[in-house]
Coordinates of C-alpha atoms in Angstrom, one line a residue:
Q1 CA -67.1 -154.5 -52.9
V2 CA -63.7 -155.7 -53.8
K3 CA -61.9 -153.6 -56.4
L4 CA -58.9 -155.0 -58.3
E5 CA -57.2 -152.9 -61.0
E6 CA -54.8 -154.9 -63.0
S7 CA -52.2 -153.4 -65.3
E8 CA -51.9 -154.2 -69.0
G9 CA -50.0 -157.3 -70.1
G10 CA -48.2 -157.4 -73.4
V11 CA -46.2 -159.3 -75.9
V12 CA -42.6 -160.2 -75.1
Q13 CA -40.0 -162.4 -76.7
T14 CA -38.8 -165.6 -75.1
G15 CA -36.4 -164.8 -72.3
G16 CA -37.9 -161.3 -71.8
S17 CA -39.4 -159.7 -68.8
L18 CA -42.7 -158.2 -67.9
R19 CA -44.1 -156.8 -64.7
L20 CA -47.8 -156.9 -63.8
S21 CA -49.4 -154.8 -61.0
C22 CA -52.6 -155.1 -59.2
K23 CA -54.1 -152.2 -57.1
F24 CA -56.6 -153.4 -54.6
S25 CA -59.2 -151.9 -52.3
E26 CA -62.3 -152.8 -50.4
L27 CA -60.9 -156.3 -49.6
S28 CA -63.1 -158.8 -47.8
Y29 CA -62.5 -159.2 -44.1
Y30 CA -61.4 -162.8 -44.9
T31 CA -58.8 -161.9 -47.5
Y32 CA -55.3 -162.3 -46.2
A33 CA -53.3 -162.7 -49.4
M34 CA -53.1 -161.5 -53.0
G35 CA -51.9 -163.5 -56.0
W36 CA -52.2 -164.3 -59.6
F37 CA -53.6 -167.2 -61.5
R38 CA -53.4 -167.8 -65.3
Q39 CA -55.6 -169.6 -67.8
T40 CA -55.4 -170.6 -71.4
P41 CA -58.4 -171.8 -73.5
G42 CA -59.3 -175.4 -72.8
K43 CA -57.1 -175.7 -69.7
D44 CA -57.8 -175.4 -66.0
R45 CA -56.6 -172.3 -64.2
E46 CA -53.2 -172.5 -62.8
G47 CA -52.2 -170.8 -59.6
V48 CA -49.0 -168.8 -60.3
S49 CA -48.0 -166.9 -57.2
G50 CA -49.4 -165.5 -54.0
I51 CA -48.3 -163.2 -51.1
N52 CA -49.4 -162.9 -47.6
L53 CA -50.3 -159.2 -47.1
D54 CA -49.3 -159.3 -43.4
D55 CA -46.0 -161.1 -43.2
G56 CA -45.0 -161.2 -46.9
T57 CA -44.8 -165.0 -47.2
T58 CA -44.7 -165.9 -50.8
Y59 CA -46.0 -168.8 -52.8
Y60 CA -45.1 -170.0 -56.2
A61 CA -46.0 -172.7 -58.7
D62 CA -43.1 -175.0 -59.5
S63 CA -43.4 -173.9 -63.1
V64 CA -42.4 -170.3 -62.3
K65 CA -40.2 -170.7 -59.3
G66 CA -36.9 -168.9 -59.8
R67 CA -38.2 -166.8 -62.6
F68 CA -41.2 -164.9 -61.2
T69 CA -41.2 -162.7 -58.1
I70 CA -44.3 -161.4 -56.3
S71 CA -44.1 -158.4 -54.0
R72 CA -46.4 -156.0 -52.2
D73 CA -46.5 -152.4 -51.3
N74 CA -49.1 -152.1 -48.6
A75 CA -48.9 -148.4 -48.5
E76 CA -50.0 -148.3 -52.1
N77 CA -52.3 -151.3 -51.8
T78 CA -50.6 -152.8 -54.7
V79 CA -49.0 -156.2 -55.5
Y80 CA -46.6 -156.8 -58.3
L81 CA -45.6 -159.9 -60.3
Q82 CA -42.2 -159.5 -61.9
M83 CA -41.9 -162.2 -64.6
N84 CA -38.3 -162.9 -65.9
G85 CA -37.1 -165.5 -68.2
L86 CA -40.5 -165.8 -69.9
K87 CA -41.2 -168.8 -72.0
P88 CA -43.9 -169.5 -74.7
E89 CA -45.7 -171.7 -72.2
D90 CA -46.2 -168.7 -69.9
S91 CA -48.5 -167.2 -72.5
A92 CA -51.9 -167.0 -70.9
M93 CA -54.5 -164.6 -69.5
Y94 CA -53.3 -163.6 -66.1
Y95 CA -55.8 -162.7 -63.3
C96 CA -55.0 -160.8 -60.1
A97 CA -56.9 -162.4 -57.3
A98 CA -57.8 -161.8 -53.6
L99 CA -57.3 -164.9 -51.5
S100 CA -58.6 -166.3 -48.3
H101 CA -58.3 -169.5 -46.3
T102 CA -61.4 -171.4 -47.0
G103 CA -64.3 -171.5 -49.4
E104 CA -65.6 -173.3 -52.4
N105 CA -63.5 -171.6 -55.1
I106 CA -60.2 -173.4 -54.7
L107 CA -56.9 -172.2 -56.1
E108 CA -53.7 -174.2 -55.5
I109 CA -50.4 -172.3 -55.6
G110 CA -47.6 -174.7 -55.2
D111 CA -48.5 -176.8 -52.1
T112 CA -50.8 -174.2 -50.6
I113 CA -54.5 -174.1 -51.1
F114 CA -56.4 -170.8 -51.2
N115 CA -59.9 -169.7 -51.7
L116 CA -60.6 -167.2 -54.5
D117 CA -62.5 -164.3 -53.0
A118 CA -62.4 -162.2 -56.1
W119 CA -60.4 -161.7 -59.2
A120 CA -59.8 -159.0 -61.8
Q121 CA -60.8 -159.0 -65.4
G122 CA -57.6 -160.5 -66.6
T123 CA -54.8 -159.3 -68.8
M124 CA -53.1 -161.1 -71.7
V125 CA -49.5 -162.1 -71.6
T126 CA -48.0 -163.4 -74.8
V127 CA -44.5 -164.8 -75.1
S128 CA -43.3 -165.2 -78.7
S129 CA -40.8 -167.8 -79.6

């Protein structure tokens, strides 16, 4: 069974930075990438960023490109999301997710479509103005 252990989010001021981490284990055979999506009440989930665990290819939503950086440490089975230049509109519940190619649980990150294999319990990020 997939295990995803997400770090705590937090409250930061506009322009501030925050780093999320997600330690993973027992991934599905079909999982080839890890990423994050976010969601606020009443809105659809938004794919934020993803990273191919084999070749390190990264994927970003246009809304975070240039401000967020995703990285991986395969030796530690951990992915990181460094969030800089945070804006109030970045406030959301952030979910670490295991991603595969196909399935019924679609997540778009930028121009790339993934399937959500599993996701963590979520962590709140609040950016104050």
